[in-house]
CSV table of C-alpha atoms and ligand atoms in Angstrom, one decimal:
chain,number,residue,atom,x,y,z
A,1,UNK,CA,-19.4,139.7,-128.2
A,2,UNK,CA,-18.4,140.0,-131.9
A,3,UNK,CA,-21.0,140.6,-134.5
A,4,UNK,CA,-22.3,137.5,-136.3
A,5,UNK,CA,-20.9,137.1,-139.8
A,6,UNK,CA,-24.5,137.2,-140.9
A,7,UNK,CA,-25.3,140.5,-139.3
A,8,UNK,CA,-21.9,142.3,-139.8
A,9,UNK,CA,-22.2,145.0,-142.5
A,10,UNK,CA,-19.8,143.4,-144.9
A,11,UNK,CA,-19.9,144.3,-148.7
A,12,UNK,CA,-20.9,141.2,-150.6
A,13,UNK,CA,-21.5,140.8,-154.3
A,14,UNK,CA,-24.2,138.3,-153.4
A,15,UNK,CA,-26.4,138.9,-150.4
A,16,UNK,CA,-26.1,136.8,-147.2
A,17,UNK,CA,-28.8,134.1,-146.9
A,18,UNK,CA,-32.0,134.9,-145.2
A,19,UNK,CA,-33.1,133.1,-142.0
A,20,UNK,CA,-35.4,133.2,-138.9
A,21,UNK,CA,-35.4,136.3,-136.7
A,22,UNK,CA,-32.4,136.3,-134.5
A,23,UNK,CA,-32.2,137.8,-131.0
A,24,UNK,CA,-29.4,139.9,-129.7
A,25,UNK,CA,-26.9,137.9,-127.8
A,26,UNK,CA,-28.6,134.5,-128.2
A,27,UNK,CA,-29.3,134.4,-131.9
A,28,UNK,CA,-31.6,131.5,-132.5
A,29,UNK,CA,-30.4,129.3,-129.7
A,30,UNK,CA,-33.6,129.1,-127.7
A,31,UNK,CA,-35.8,128.2,-130.7
A,32,UNK,CA,-33.3,125.5,-131.7
A,33,UNK,CA,-33.0,124.0,-128.2
A,34,UNK,CA,-36.8,124.1,-127.6
A,35,UNK,CA,-37.4,121.8,-130.5
A,36,UNK,CA,-34.7,121.1,-133.0
A,37,UNK,CA,-37.0,119.2,-135.4
A,38,UNK,CA,-39.6,122.0,-135.5
A,39,UNK,CA,-36.7,124.5,-135.9
A,40,UNK,CA,-35.5,122.6,-138.9
A,41,UNK,CA,-39.0,122.3,-140.3
A,42,UNK,CA,-39.3,126.1,-140.1
A,43,UNK,CA,-36.2,126.7,-142.1
A,44,UNK,CA,-37.7,125.8,-145.5
A,45,UNK,CA,-39.9,128.9,-145.5
A,46,UNK,CA,-36.7,131.0,-146.1
A,47,UNK,CA,-35.6,129.0,-149.1
A,48,UNK,CA,-33.0,126.4,-149.7
A,49,UNK,CA,-30.0,128.3,-148.2
A,50,UNK,CA,-30.8,129.5,-144.7
A,51,UNK,CA,-28.7,131.3,-142.1
A,52,UNK,CA,-29.1,131.4,-138.3
A,53,UNK,CA,-26.9,131.3,-135.2
A,54,UNK,CA,-26.9,128.8,-132.3
A,55,UNK,CA,-24.7,129.0,-129.2
A,56,UNK,CA,-22.6,131.8,-130.6
A,57,UNK,CA,-21.9,129.9,-133.8
A,58,UNK,CA,-23.0,131.0,-137.3
A,59,UNK,CA,-24.8,128.3,-139.3
A,60,UNK,CA,-26.1,127.9,-142.7
A,61,UNK,CA,-28.3,125.0,-143.7
A,62,UNK,CA,-28.6,123.8,-147.2
A,63,UNK,CA,-31.8,122.1,-148.3
A,64,UNK,CA,-31.4,121.6,-152.1
A,65,UNK,CA,-29.7,118.4,-153.5
A,66,UNK,CA,-27.8,120.5,-156.0
A,67,UNK,CA,-26.2,122.6,-153.2
A,68,UNK,CA,-25.4,119.4,-151.3
A,69,UNK,CA,-23.5,118.2,-154.3
A,70,UNK,CA,-21.7,121.5,-154.6
A,71,UNK,CA,-20.6,121.4,-150.9
A,72,UNK,CA,-19.6,117.6,-150.9
A,73,UNK,CA,-18.4,117.2,-154.5
A,74,UNK,CA,-17.9,120.0,-157.0
A,75,UNK,CA,-16.5,122.7,-154.6
A,76,UNK,CA,-15.5,120.4,-151.7
A,77,UNK,CA,-12.1,122.2,-151.2
A,78,UNK,CA,-14.0,125.3,-149.9
A,79,UNK,CA,-15.8,123.3,-147.2
A,80,UNK,CA,-13.6,121.6,-144.6
A,81,UNK,CA,-14.6,119.4,-141.6
A,82,UNK,CA,-16.3,121.7,-139.1
A,83,UNK,CA,-14.3,122.8,-136.1
A,84,UNK,CA,-16.9,121.8,-133.6
A,85,UNK,CA,-17.0,118.3,-135.0
A,86,UNK,CA,-13.2,118.1,-134.6
A,87,UNK,CA,-13.3,119.5,-131.1
A,88,UNK,CA,-16.6,117.9,-129.9
A,89,UNK,CA,-16.2,114.6,-131.6
A,90,UNK,CA,-15.1,111.9,-129.2
A,91,UNK,CA,-11.4,112.6,-128.3
A,92,UNK,CA,-11.2,108.8,-128.3
A,93,UNK,CA,-10.8,108.7,-132.1
A,94,UNK,CA,-7.7,111.0,-132.0
A,95,UNK,CA,-6.8,112.1,-135.5
A,96,UNK,CA,-8.7,109.2,-137.2
A,97,UNK,CA,-10.1,109.4,-140.7
A,98,UNK,CA,-13.5,111.0,-139.7
A,99,UNK,CA,-11.8,114.1,-138.3
A,100,UNK,CA,-8.3,114.3,-140.0
A,101,UNK,CA,-7.8,116.7,-142.9
A,102,UNK,CA,-5.3,117.7,-145.6
A,103,UNK,CA,-2.4,115.7,-146.7
A,104,UNK,CA,-2.5,113.4,-143.6
A,105,UNK,CA,-6.2,112.5,-144.3
A,106,UNK,CA,-5.4,111.8,-148.0
A,107,UNK,CA,-2.5,109.5,-147.1
A,108,UNK,CA,-4.5,107.6,-144.6
A,109,UNK,CA,-7.5,107.2,-146.8
A,110,UNK,CA,-5.4,106.0,-149.7
A,111,UNK,CA,-3.6,103.4,-147.5
A,112,UNK,CA,-6.9,102.2,-146.1
A,113,UNK,CA,-9.1,102.1,-149.2
A,114,UNK,CA,-7.9,98.6,-150.3
A,115,UNK,CA,-9.3,97.1,-147.0
A,116,UNK,CA,-12.8,98.1,-148.3
A,117,UNK,CA,-12.5,96.8,-151.9
A,118,UNK,CA,-15.3,94.5,-152.9
A,119,UNK,CA,-13.1,91.3,-152.9
A,120,UNK,CA,-12.0,92.2,-149.3
A,121,UNK,CA,-15.6,92.8,-148.1
A,122,UNK,CA,-16.5,89.3,-149.5
A,123,UNK,CA,-14.1,87.9,-146.9
A,124,UNK,CA,-15.7,89.6,-144.0
A,125,UNK,CA,-19.3,88.4,-144.8
A,126,UNK,CA,-19.3,85.0,-142.9
A,127,UNK,CA,-19.9,86.6,-139.5
A,128,UNK,CA,-22.5,88.8,-141.1
A,129,UNK,CA,-24.6,85.7,-141.5
A,130,UNK,CA,-23.3,83.3,-138.8
A,131,UNK,CA,-23.6,85.8,-135.9
A,132,UNK,CA,-27.2,86.9,-136.7
A,133,UNK,CA,-28.3,83.3,-137.3
A,134,UNK,CA,-26.8,82.4,-133.9
A,135,UNK,CA,-28.6,85.3,-132.3
A,136,UNK,CA,-32.0,84.6,-133.9
A,137,UNK,CA,-31.7,80.9,-133.1
A,138,UNK,CA,-31.0,81.7,-129.5
A,139,UNK,CA,-34.4,83.4,-129.1
A,140,UNK,CA,-37.5,81.7,-127.8
A,141,UNK,CA,-40.8,82.1,-129.5
A,142,UNK,CA,-42.6,84.9,-127.7
A,143,UNK,CA,-39.5,86.2,-126.1
A,144,UNK,CA,-39.1,90.0,-125.7
A,145,UNK,CA,-36.0,91.7,-126.9
A,146,UNK,CA,-34.7,95.2,-126.7
A,147,UNK,CA,-34.2,96.1,-130.3
A,148,UNK,CA,-31.5,98.8,-130.3
A,149,UNK,CA,-29.3,97.1,-127.6
A,150,UNK,CA,-29.6,93.7,-129.4
A,151,UNK,CA,-28.7,95.1,-132.8
A,152,UNK,CA,-25.8,97.1,-131.3
A,153,UNK,CA,-24.4,93.9,-129.7
A,154,UNK,CA,-24.6,92.1,-133.0
A,155,UNK,CA,-23.0,94.9,-135.1
A,156,UNK,CA,-20.2,95.3,-132.5
A,157,UNK,CA,-19.6,91.6,-132.6
A,158,UNK,CA,-19.5,91.6,-136.5
A,159,UNK,CA,-17.2,94.7,-136.6
A,160,UNK,CA,-14.8,93.4,-133.9
A,161,UNK,CA,-14.4,90.2,-135.9
A,162,UNK,CA,-13.6,92.2,-139.1
A,163,UNK,CA,-11.2,94.6,-137.3
A,164,UNK,CA,-9.3,92.2,-135.0
A,165,UNK,CA,-10.4,88.7,-135.9
A,166,UNK,CA,-11.8,88.2,-132.4
A,167,UNK,CA,-15.2,87.1,-131.3
A,168,UNK,CA,-16.2,89.4,-128.4
A,169,UNK,CA,-18.7,86.8,-127.2
A,170,UNK,CA,-15.6,84.7,-126.3
A,171,UNK,CA,-14.8,85.6,-122.7
A,172,UNK,CA,-11.1,85.0,-123.3
A,173,UNK,CA,-10.9,87.4,-126.2
A,174,UNK,CA,-8.4,90.2,-125.4
A,175,UNK,CA,-10.5,92.8,-127.1
A,176,UNK,CA,-13.8,91.8,-125.5
A,177,UNK,CA,-13.7,94.1,-122.5
A,178,UNK,CA,-11.8,96.9,-124.4
A,179,UNK,CA,-14.4,97.0,-127.3
A,180,UNK,CA,-17.6,96.7,-125.1
A,181,UNK,CA,-16.1,99.0,-122.4
A,182,UNK,CA,-15.2,101.8,-124.8
A,183,UNK,CA,-18.5,101.8,-126.6
A,184,UNK,CA,-20.4,101.9,-123.3
A,185,UNK,CA,-18.2,104.7,-122.0
A,186,UNK,CA,-18.7,106.7,-125.3
A,187,UNK,CA,-22.4,106.3,-125.2
A,188,UNK,CA,-22.5,107.4,-121.6
A,189,UNK,CA,-20.3,110.4,-122.3
A,190,UNK,CA,-22.0,111.5,-125.5
A,191,UNK,CA,-25.6,111.0,-124.2
A,192,UNK,CA,-26.8,114.6,-124.7
A,193,UNK,CA,-29.3,114.2,-121.9
A,194,UNK,CA,-26.8,113.2,-119.3
A,195,UNK,CA,-25.1,115.5,-116.9
A,196,UNK,CA,-21.8,113.7,-117.7
A,197,UNK,CA,-21.8,114.9,-121.2
A,198,UNK,CA,-21.6,118.6,-120.1
A,199,UNK,CA,-18.7,118.3,-117.7
A,200,UNK,CA,-15.2,118.8,-119.2
A,201,UNK,CA,-13.1,115.7,-119.5
A,202,UNK,CA,-10.4,116.8,-117.1
A,203,UNK,CA,-12.8,117.0,-114.1
A,204,UNK,CA,-12.6,113.7,-112.3
A,205,UNK,CA,-16.3,112.8,-112.2
A,206,UNK,CA,-17.3,109.1,-112.2
A,207,UNK,CA,-18.3,109.3,-115.9
A,208,UNK,CA,-15.0,110.9,-116.9
A,209,UNK,CA,-13.0,108.4,-114.8
A,210,UNK,CA,-14.9,105.5,-116.4
A,211,UNK,CA,-14.3,107.1,-119.8
A,212,UNK,CA,-10.6,107.6,-119.2
A,213,UNK,CA,-10.2,104.0,-117.9
A,214,UNK,CA,-12.1,102.6,-120.9
A,215,UNK,CA,-9.8,104.5,-123.3
A,216,UNK,CA,-6.7,103.3,-121.4
A,217,UNK,CA,-7.9,99.7,-121.6
A,218,UNK,CA,-8.7,100.0,-125.3
A,219,UNK,CA,-5.2,101.4,-126.0
A,220,UNK,CA,-3.5,98.6,-124.0
A,221,UNK,CA,-5.5,96.0,-125.9
A,222,UNK,CA,-4.8,97.6,-129.3
A,223,UNK,CA,-1.1,97.9,-128.7
A,224,UNK,CA,-0.9,94.3,-127.6
A,225,UNK,CA,-2.7,93.2,-130.7
A,226,UNK,CA,-0.5,95.4,-132.9
A,227,UNK,CA,2.6,93.6,-131.5
A,228,UNK,CA,0.9,90.2,-132.1
A,229,UNK,CA,-0.1,90.9,-135.6
A,230,UNK,CA,3.2,92.4,-136.6
A,231,UNK,CA,4.9,89.0,-136.4
A,232,UNK,CA,1.8,86.9,-137.2
A,233,UNK,CA,-0.6,88.8,-139.6
A,234,UNK,CA,-4.1,87.6,-140.0
A,235,UNK,CA,-7.0,88.5,-142.4
A,236,UNK,CA,-8.3,91.3,-140.3
A,237,UNK,CA,-8.3,95.1,-141.0
A,238,UNK,CA,-5.7,95.6,-138.3
A,239,UNK,CA,-3.2,93.3,-140.1
A,240,UNK,CA,-4.0,95.0,-143.4
A,241,UNK,CA,-3.4,98.4,-142.0
A,242,UNK,CA,-0.3,97.3,-140.1
A,243,UNK,CA,1.4,96.2,-143.3
A,244,UNK,CA,-0.1,98.8,-145.7
A,245,UNK,CA,2.5,101.3,-147.1
A,246,UNK,CA,2.1,104.8,-148.7
A,247,UNK,CA,3.7,105.9,-152.0
A,248,UNK,CA,7.1,106.3,-150.2
A,249,UNK,CA,6.9,102.8,-148.8
A,250,UNK,CA,6.3,104.1,-145.3
A,251,UNK,CA,4.0,102.3,-142.9
A,252,UNK,CA,1.5,103.9,-140.4
A,253,UNK,CA,2.7,104.9,-137.0
A,254,UNK,CA,1.2,102.9,-134.0
A,255,UNK,CA,-0.5,106.1,-133.0
A,256,UNK,CA,-2.2,106.4,-136.4
A,257,UNK,CA,-3.1,102.8,-136.4
A,258,UNK,CA,-4.7,103.0,-132.9
A,259,UNK,CA,-6.7,106.1,-134.0
A,260,UNK,CA,-8.0,104.5,-137.1
A,261,UNK,CA,-9.1,101.3,-135.3
A,262,UNK,CA,-10.9,103.5,-132.7
A,263,UNK,CA,-12.5,105.5,-135.6
A,264,UNK,CA,-13.8,102.4,-137.2
A,265,UNK,CA,-15.2,101.1,-133.9
A,266,UNK,CA,-16.8,104.5,-133.3
A,267,UNK,CA,-18.2,105.1,-136.9
A,268,UNK,CA,-19.0,101.6,-137.9
A,269,UNK,CA,-21.1,100.0,-135.1
A,270,UNK,CA,-23.8,102.3,-133.7
A,271,UNK,CA,-24.7,103.6,-137.2
A,272,UNK,CA,-25.4,100.1,-138.6
A,273,UNK,CA,-27.2,99.1,-135.3
A,274,UNK,CA,-29.5,102.0,-135.7
A,275,UNK,CA,-30.2,101.3,-139.4
A,276,UNK,CA,-31.2,97.8,-138.5
A,277,UNK,CA,-33.3,99.1,-135.6
A,278,UNK,CA,-35.2,101.3,-138.0
A,279,UNK,CA,-35.6,98.5,-140.5
A,280,UNK,CA,-37.2,96.2,-137.9
A,281,UNK,CA,-39.4,98.9,-136.5
A,282,UNK,CA,-40.6,100.0,-140.0
A,283,UNK,CA,-41.3,96.3,-140.9
A,284,UNK,CA,-43.3,95.8,-137.8
A,285,UNK,CA,-45.5,98.7,-138.6
A,286,UNK,CA,-46.0,97.8,-142.3
A,287,UNK,CA,-47.1,94.2,-142.3
A,288,UNK,CA,-47.6,94.1,-146.1
A,289,UNK,CA,-44.0,95.1,-146.7
A,290,UNK,CA,-42.9,92.5,-144.2
A,291,UNK,CA,-44.9,89.8,-146.0
A,292,UNK,CA,-43.3,90.7,-149.3
A,293,UNK,CA,-39.9,90.6,-147.7
A,294,UNK,CA,-40.6,87.1,-146.2
A,295,UNK,CA,-41.9,85.9,-149.6
A,296,UNK,CA,-38.7,87.0,-151.4
A,297,UNK,CA,-36.5,85.4,-148.8
A,298,UNK,CA,-38.4,82.2,-148.9
A,299,UNK,CA,-38.4,82.0,-152.7
A,300,UNK,CA,-34.8,83.1,-153.3
A,301,UNK,CA,-33.1,81.3,-150.5
A,302,UNK,CA,-35.5,78.4,-149.9
A,303,UNK,CA,-34.3,78.0,-146.3
A,304,UNK,CA,-30.5,78.1,-146.9
A,305,UNK,CA,-28.3,80.9,-145.5
A,306,UNK,CA,-27.8,83.9,-147.7
A,307,UNK,CA,-24.4,84.7,-149.3
A,308,UNK,CA,-23.0,87.8,-150.9
A,309,UNK,CA,-23.8,86.3,-154.3
A,310,UNK,CA,-27.5,86.2,-153.3
A,311,UNK,CA,-27.7,89.9,-152.6
A,312,UNK,CA,-28.2,90.8,-156.3
A,313,UNK,CA,-31.3,88.5,-156.4
A,314,UNK,CA,-32.7,89.9,-153.1
A,315,UNK,CA,-34.1,93.0,-154.8
A,316,UNK,CA,-37.0,93.6,-152.3
A,317,UNK,CA,-34.6,93.2,-149.3
A,318,UNK,CA,-32.4,95.9,-150.9
A,319,UNK,CA,-35.3,98.2,-151.3
A,320,UNK,CA,-36.4,97.7,-147.7
A,321,UNK,CA,-32.8,98.8,-146.5
A,322,UNK,CA,-32.7,101.7,-149.0
A,323,UNK,CA,-36.2,103.0,-147.9
A,324,UNK,CA,-35.3,102.6,-144.1
A,325,UNK,CA,-32.1,104.6,-144.6
A,326,UNK,CA,-34.2,107.3,-146.4
A,327,UNK,CA,-36.9,107.5,-143.6
A,328,UNK,CA,-34.5,107.4,-140.7
A,329,UNK,CA,-30.9,108.2,-141.7
A,330,UNK,CA,-28.7,107.3,-138.7
A,331,UNK,CA,-26.1,109.9,-139.9
A,332,UNK,CA,-28.8,112.6,-140.1
A,333,UNK,CA,-26.7,115.7,-140.7
A,334,UNK,CA,-23.4,116.3,-142.4
A,335,UNK,CA,-21.4,119.2,-141.0
A,336,UNK,CA,-18.9,121.3,-142.9
A,337,UNK,CA,-17.2,124.7,-142.4
A,338,UNK,CA,-16.3,127.2,-145.1
A,339,UNK,CA,-12.6,127.6,-145.5
A,340,UNK,CA,-13.1,130.7,-147.7
A,341,UNK,CA,-16.2,132.8,-148.7
A,342,UNK,CA,-18.3,130.7,-150.9
A,343,UNK,CA,-21.4,131.3,-153.0
A,344,UNK,CA,-24.2,128.8,-152.8
A,345,UNK,CA,-27.6,129.3,-154.4
A,346,UNK,CA,-26.8,133.0,-155.1
A,347,UNK,CA,-25.9,133.7,-151.5
A,348,UNK,CA,-22.6,134.5,-150.0
A,349,UNK,CA,-21.6,132.1,-147.1
A,350,UNK,CA,-18.8,133.8,-145.3
A,351,UNK,CA,-15.5,132.0,-144.4
A,352,UNK,CA,-15.8,130.2,-141.0
A,353,UNK,CA,-19.5,129.5,-141.2
A,354,UNK,CA,-20.7,126.1,-140.1
A,355,UNK,CA,-22.8,124.3,-142.7
A,356,UNK,CA,-25.4,121.6,-142.1
A,357,UNK,CA,-26.6,119.3,-144.8
A,358,UNK,CA,-29.5,117.5,-143.1
A,359,UNK,CA,-30.3,114.1,-144.7
A,360,UNK,CA,-33.3,113.8,-142.3
A,361,UNK,CA,-34.9,116.8,-144.0
A,362,UNK,CA,-33.9,116.3,-147.6
A,363,UNK,CA,-34.7,112.5,-147.6
A,364,UNK,CA,-38.2,113.4,-146.5
A,365,UNK,CA,-38.9,116.4,-148.7
A,366,UNK,CA,-42.1,116.1,-150.8
A,367,UNK,CA,-40.3,117.8,-153.8
A,368,UNK,CA,-38.2,114.6,-154.3
A,369,UNK,CA,-40.4,111.9,-152.7
A,370,UNK,CA,-44.1,111.3,-153.1
A,371,UNK,CA,-45.8,110.8,-149.6
A,372,UNK,CA,-42.4,111.0,-148.0
A,373,UNK,CA,-43.7,110.0,-144.5
A,374,UNK,CA,-44.7,106.6,-145.9
A,375,UNK,CA,-42.4,103.6,-145.7
A,376,UNK,CA,-42.7,102.4,-149.3
A,377,UNK,CA,-39.8,100.2,-150.5
A,378,UNK,CA,-41.7,99.9,-153.9
A,379,UNK,CA,-40.9,103.5,-154.7
A,380,UNK,CA,-37.4,102.6,-155.5
A,381,UNK,CA,-38.0,101.7,-159.2
A,382,UNK,CA,-35.3,102.2,-161.9
A,383,UNK,CA,-37.3,105.1,-163.3
A,384,UNK,CA,-37.7,106.8,-159.9
A,385,UNK,CA,-33.9,106.5,-159.3
A,386,UNK,CA,-33.2,107.9,-162.7
A,387,UNK,CA,-35.4,111.0,-162.0
A,388,UNK,CA,-34.1,111.6,-158.4
A,389,UNK,CA,-31.6,114.4,-158.1
A,390,UNK,CA,-28.2,112.8,-157.2
A,391,UNK,CA,-28.0,114.3,-153.7
A,392,UNK,CA,-31.6,113.9,-152.7
A,393,UNK,CA,-30.4,110.6,-151.1
A,394,UNK,CA,-27.0,110.6,-149.4
A,395,UNK,CA,-27.1,108.4,-146.2
A,396,UNK,CA,-23.4,107.8,-146.7
A,397,UNK,CA,-22.4,111.3,-147.6
A,398,UNK,CA,-20.6,112.0,-150.9
A,399,UNK,CA,-17.5,113.2,-152.6
A,400,UNK,CA,-14.0,112.4,-151.4
A,401,UNK,CA,-15.1,112.1,-147.7
A,402,UNK,CA,-18.0,109.7,-148.3
A,403,UNK,CA,-18.3,106.8,-145.9
A,404,UNK,CA,-15.3,104.4,-146.5
A,405,UNK,CA,-17.4,101.7,-144.7
A,406,UNK,CA,-20.4,102.0,-147.1
A,407,UNK,CA,-19.8,98.7,-148.9
A,408,UNK,CA,-19.2,96.9,-145.6
A,409,UNK,CA,-22.4,98.5,-144.1
A,410,UNK,CA,-24.5,97.8,-147.2
A,411,UNK,CA,-23.5,94.1,-147.2
A,412,UNK,CA,-24.0,93.8,-143.4
A,413,UNK,CA,-27.4,95.4,-143.4
A,414,UNK,CA,-28.8,93.2,-146.1
A,415,UNK,CA,-27.2,90.0,-144.8
A,416,UNK,CA,-28.3,90.5,-141.2
A,417,UNK,CA,-31.8,91.5,-142.2
A,418,UNK,CA,-32.2,88.5,-144.5
A,419,UNK,CA,-30.7,86.0,-142.0
A,420,UNK,CA,-32.9,87.2,-139.1
A,421,UNK,CA,-36.1,87.7,-141.2
A,422,UNK,CA,-35.8,84.2,-142.6
A,423,UNK,CA,-36.2,82.9,-139.0
A,424,UNK,CA,-38.4,85.2,-137.2
A,425,UNK,CA,-40.8,88.1,-137.3
A,426,UNK,CA,-40.4,90.9,-134.8
A,427,UNK,CA,-43.6,92.5,-133.5
A,428,UNK,CA,-43.9,95.7,-131.6
A,429,UNK,CA,-44.8,95.3,-127.9
A,430,UNK,CA,-46.3,98.8,-127.8
A,431,UNK,CA,-48.5,100.8,-130.2
A,432,UNK,CA,-46.6,104.0,-129.4
A,433,UNK,CA,-45.0,105.7,-132.3
A,434,UNK,CA,-41.3,106.1,-132.8
A,435,UNK,CA,-39.8,109.2,-131.3
A,436,UNK,CA,-36.2,110.0,-132.3
A,437,UNK,CA,-33.7,112.6,-131.1
A,438,UNK,CA,-30.6,114.2,-132.5
A,439,UNK,CA,-27.7,112.7,-130.7
A,440,UNK,CA,-24.3,111.9,-132.2
A,441,UNK,CA,-26.6,109.8,-134.5
A,442,UNK,CA,-30.4,109.9,-135.0
A,443,UNK,CA,-31.5,107.7,-132.1
A,444,UNK,CA,-34.8,106.5,-130.6
A,445,UNK,CA,-35.7,108.4,-127.4
A,446,UNK,CA,-37.1,105.3,-125.7
A,447,UNK,CA,-36.1,101.6,-125.7
A,448,UNK,CA,-38.0,99.7,-128.4
A,449,UNK,CA,-39.2,96.3,-127.2
A,450,UNK,CA,-40.0,93.6,-129.7
A,451,UNK,CA,-41.7,90.3,-129.3
A,452,UNK,CA,-40.1,87.4,-131.3
A,453,UNK,CA,-42.3,85.3,-133.4
A,454,UNK,CA,-40.8,82.2,-134.9
A,455,UNK,CA,-41.8,81.8,-138.6
B,501,LIG,C1,-25.4,102.5,-141.9
B,501,LIG,C2,-24.2,102.6,-141.6
B,501,LIG,C3,-23.3,103.8,-141.8
B,501,LIG,C4,-23.8,105.1,-142.1
B,501,LIG,C5,-25.2,105.6,-142.3
B,501,LIG,C6,-22.6,105.9,-142.2
B,501,LIG,C7,-22.6,107.2,-142.7
B,501,LIG,C8,-21.5,108.0,-142.9
B,501,LIG,C9,-21.4,109.3,-143.4
B,501,LIG,C10,-22.6,110.2,-143.7
B,501,LIG,C11,-20.1,109.7,-143.6
B,501,LIG,C12,-19.7,111.0,-144.1
B,501,LIG,C13,-19.4,112.0,-143.0
B,501,LIG,C14,-19.0,113.4,-143.6
B,501,LIG,O1,-18.9,113.6,-144.7
B,501,LIG,O2,-18.7,114.3,-142.7
B,501,LIG,C15,-19.3,108.6,-143.1
B,501,LIG,C16,-17.9,108.6,-143.0
B,501,LIG,C17,-17.2,107.6,-142.5
B,501,LIG,N1,-17.7,106.4,-142.2
B,501,LIG,FE1,-19.5,105.7,-142.2
B,501,LIG,N2,-21.5,105.1,-142.0
B,501,LIG,C18,-21.9,103.9,-141.8
B,501,LIG,C19,-21.1,102.7,-141.5
B,501,LIG,C20,-19.8,102.8,-141.5
B,501,LIG,C21,-18.9,101.6,-141.2
B,501,LIG,C22,-19.4,100.2,-141.1
B,501,LIG,C23,-17.6,102.0,-141.1
B,501,LIG,C24,-16.3,101.3,-140.9
B,501,LIG,C25,-16.2,100.0,-140.9
B,501,LIG,C26,-17.7,103.5,-141.3
B,501,LIG,C27,-16.6,104.3,-141.3
B,501,LIG,C28,-16.6,105.6,-141.7
B,501,LIG,C29,-15.3,106.4,-141.8
B,501,LIG,C30,-14.0,106.0,-141.3
B,501,LIG,C31,-15.8,107.7,-142.3
B,501,LIG,C32,-14.8,108.9,-142.6
B,501,LIG,C33,-14.4,108.8,-144.0
B,501,LIG,C34,-13.5,110.0,-144.4
B,501,LIG,O3,-13.7,111.1,-143.9
B,501,LIG,O4,-12.7,109.8,-145.3
B,501,LIG,N3,-19.0,103.9,-141.5
B,501,LIG,N4,-20.1,107.6,-142.7
C-alpha cells in the first residue's frame, strides 16, 4: 500500500490541509460509510480546506465559496474532472460532455452551445406547459401519486420531446422503449444499495444483461433516428447537433452524437425530476409559502397557461425554485481532481487529489444563510443576493464546465411548477420527515406519496 499523499513526508512550502484522524490501511473509510452526512458535518471543525482518505483515495473538501470559485473558475485548469467520475460514471454516456476533457470537450461544447441559447429554449417550452397540464388534468381529486416517479416520467417526456421530437407517451414512438428502458436500467445499475451496482459490468448477471440490452436498444434507436434526421431535419436537439459544424466545417461523428444524446438524457432528466420533487415536498410542509405561490399564480396568470414571457412576472415562483435548489441541491457535490499541485486557502493540495465541492453543505451554511434549515423563499431579496458570496450558491456548478442545460432546466422547473400549482395542491400522505441519501444525485430514501387536491 502506497503512502497517502497527505501522510507522505513531502516538502511543501504550504502545509497539507488538516483533517479527521485517519486509520492505517483504511483511512477514514469506515467513518464515511457509517454516515456520510455526519462525516461531512464533522469536517467543518478542521476549517474550510479539509483532507481525508476514503477507499484508498485521497480527498480534499472545500467549504468556502471563495475556494469553490478558485477551483471552478479562476484556476480551473489545475482542476480536471476526477478520474473516478470518468470511470465510475455510467459507461452509457461514453465520452459525452459531462466526462470529456481537453480539446475534444471544448470542440463539443462550442458546437452544442447554440442549442441552449435563449431563443432556442423558447422553442422547447410548449411541452414544459402542455405535458404537466395534461398530467395534472388526468389526476382525480383525492388521488394518491408517487411524487418522484411522477416527476421523473414528466421530465423524461419533456426532455425526449426536446431531444428527439418524439412523445414517449405515444406507443408508436421509436424512442419510447429506448428512453424508458435506459433510464430504468441506469437507475437499477447505479442504485448504491443494490447488489447489482457492485458487480462488474462484464459478469452476466440479470441486472447487467438488462443494462446491456437497454444500451443496445438505445443505440439502435438513436442510429435509426440519426439516419432519419440527416435527410429530414426537425427542430429537435438531435437535428441541430447533426448539422452543427466546428471551426473547420467538420460535423460530429455518429459516435459523438450518440454519446451526447445519452449524456443529455442522463444529466437532464433525473436532476430536474428531483428538483421538482423537493419543490412539492417543501411546499407541502410550508402552507404559507404555498398560499403565496398560489396567490401569485392566480393574480399574474388569471387561469391561463403560463408562457416564457410570464416568468419575469412570476417573482415568487422564481424564489420558490431558487430556495428549493438551495435546500436540496440534486447535484449535491462537484468532483474535481488536481492536475498539478495547487494551493487553496494556504494549503497545498497535491497533484492527483480528488476534490469535493459540496453544495449540500455550503448551501446550508449559517455563515451565508440565516436559519439555513428553514425553507424561506422570501430570503432571496436583491440586497441578500448582492451580499451573498458568488459561490455560496452553485446548484448548476460554475466556470467553463457549468451546466449547459441550466437555462433549459430553469425554464422547465418554473413552468412545470406554475402549471401544476395552478390546478392542484399536493399534500403529504405521511407526517414523516424527508430522508435523503447520496446516490448519483441527492435522492429521497423512501417513496414520497402525495394526495392530489384540486384547487
Ligand atoms: C435541476 C436540474 C439540473 C441540475 C441541478 C444540474 C446540475 C449540473 C451541475 C452541477 C453540473 C456541473 C458538473 C461539474 O462541474 O462537474 C452540470 C453539468 C452538465 N449538465 Fe446539468 N443540471 C441540471 C439539468 C440539466 C439539463 C436539463 C441538461 C440537458 C438538457 C443538463 C446537462 C448537463 C451537461 C451536458 C453537463 C456537462 C457540461 C460540461 O461539462 O461542459 N443538465 N449540471
